[in-house]
Structures are given as structure tokens and as C-alpha cells.
Amino acid sequence: MEAKFSGAVKDVISLSRLEAIRIGNNFISPEHLVLGIIQQGENSAIKVLTGLNVPIQLIVKDLETSLPREMNPQDLHGSIPLTKQTEKALKITYLEEKLINSEIKLPIRQIDTLHLLLAILRDEDAATTKILKGFNITYDVLKDKALEFYRNNSQEEEISTIKNEPKEEVSPSENIITDSSSKEENASQLTSNEEENILEQSSVHLEFEIPDYLSDEEAIKLIKEGILLANSTYRGLGGSGLKVNDIRVTEPHFELIEN
């Protein structure tokens, strides 16, 4: 049985769109995903970061400062495209869930916000990764704390906290961490079609290269161990530049081909 996005991760994807609008960006980058994680508030990633005494509001400030303010939020409507880095991070969440599950057999299989944050941190050259590294949050640090969290919270399931119909307003950054009722009041209107469009952008139906931050050796090791994804089709790994195609969020399927 393949893991699905948790309710909290779906919240984060929706909230990342709102963060892009609030800041005036016509794209959704990993920075917006992290802001979405913080905005969602009630999730495993925030619990782990809080346990590490990370200054959340300083992270918010640095993330916002790193993003250009190019457009008036009132001019941003409808679907907003994901950057390639964001697409990669969303794909790699499946890998992170498999890796965690290979070490700790959890009774609840879900892709949660910790998997998402780990996937973001895999890209060492990304601006988001460098910002978080400034607060001593690296992939290895988070991975260790994530394993500890899962051992102590094996029965915990992330759920959506956005229950009411969202309104067309976005909260200011200083109030980005709010209680459930505030989030419900401040979230923007997101139709089911818009959410499907956002989620669809994290599904790739085109051939793409495995991210540079995964070495051939690491990719081969993961594939041989059966960790990458179920239903993988192995056609040989002749040299570098491995590619995969036909990746769906709802029904993960990897097909490896030669260059």
C-alpha cells in the first residue's frame, strides 16, 4: 500500500499558494512550501522544529526577505505554477517516506510535513536549504530528529486543520502562526478545481531527470533496495543521467530508462 499525502500536507500545498499571493509571487517555490508548513502550524515538522528551539519567526523573516516582491497580490488569481525545485521536492517526499519506513515500520503510512521538509533539504544548493542551515537545520539533523519523533509518535496521523470555507484574505507575516480558528478565517478561497490544479502540478506525466543532488550511486542503491517506489521497472542503469517518467501523486509508478 502506497502512502498518500496527509491532510496537513494538502493544507500546506494550498497555503503555499496563499503565501505566494501574499508576497506577490507568480510562482510557488520551496520557500513558499516552508511558509505553508509554518502557517499550517499543527504538523509534525513544526513539532520537531519547536523541539529544536528554532526561532520560527526569524525563519519566516529570512524566507520572505529572500523572495522578490514583483506583483500586486490583488493581480494574482487562479492557479499558480510550481517551480522545478518545488516539483522535485514534492516527488522526493515519496522517497523520504520509503526511507523512514525502511527504518521504522509505522502503522500509519502517510507522506507528512516532515517528509516534505526533508525532501526540500535534500537540495543543498537551494536557497531554502541555505536559510535553514543558518539556523542549524540540515538534512541530517532533521532526519535524526524525525526518526526520534516517529519512534515516539508512531500512532499519530497528520490531519487537515482548514475546515471552513476559506476567505479571500491572507494573514500578515507577524501573525503567520495562528490557532485553528484564525487559520480558518484568514485562508483564501480555494476551489476544488484550483486545489486539483495545484496538486496536479506535483504530479509529473513527463520524462524528467533525477535531481542532481541524488548521485547515481545513491539512486542505484535505493532502487536495488526497493526503497524508491513500488512498481519500479528496471531496464538497466547504463551510465549517468538516469531518467524516470510517468510519476503520479495518487498512483506512484516509476519507470527507469537509459539515456
Coordinates of N, CA and C in Angstrom, one line a residue, residues 2 4 16 25 44 55 60 65 92 98 150 161 191 196 229 231 234 256:
E2 N 0.7 2.1 -1.0 CA 1.4 3.3 -1.1 C 0.9 4.4 -0.2
K4 N 0.0 8.2 1.0 CA -0.7 9.3 0.4 C -0.3 10.6 1.2
S16 N 0.7 27.3 0.6 CA 1.8 27.8 -0.1 C 1.4 28.7 -1.3
N25 N 4.2 36.8 -5.5 CA 5.0 36.0 -6.4 C 4.0 35.2 -7.3
S44 N 3.8 17.7 12.1 CA 5.0 17.1 12.7 C 6.2 17.9 12.5
P55 N 14.0 29.5 16.1 CA 13.2 30.7 16.1 C 12.4 30.8 14.8
V60 N 10.8 32.8 9.1 CA 9.7 33.4 8.3 C 10.3 34.7 7.7
T65 N 12.3 37.7 3.0 CA 13.3 38.6 2.5 C 14.0 38.0 1.3
I92 N 10.1 13.9 -4.3 CA 11.1 13.2 -3.4 C 10.4 12.9 -2.1
K98 N 9.6 6.3 2.1 CA 10.1 5.0 2.0 C 11.3 4.8 2.8
Y150 N 9.2 9.9 15.1 CA 8.3 8.8 14.7 C 8.3 7.6 15.7
T161 N -6.3 21.0 9.1 CA -6.9 21.9 10.1 C -7.7 23.0 9.5
T191 N -11.0 26.9 -4.6 CA -12.0 25.9 -5.1 C -11.4 24.6 -5.3
E196 N -7.0 21.0 -7.1 CA -6.7 19.9 -8.0 C -5.5 20.3 -9.0
L229 N 10.4 3.4 -5.0 CA 8.9 3.4 -5.1 C 8.5 2.0 -5.5
N231 N 6.4 -0.8 -7.7 CA 6.1 -0.9 -9.1 C 7.2 -0.4 -10.0
Y234 N 12.8 -1.9 -13.9 CA 14.3 -1.7 -14.1 C 14.7 -2.2 -15.5
L256 N 12.2 3.3 -15.0 CA 13.6 3.8 -15.3 C 14.0 3.4 -16.7

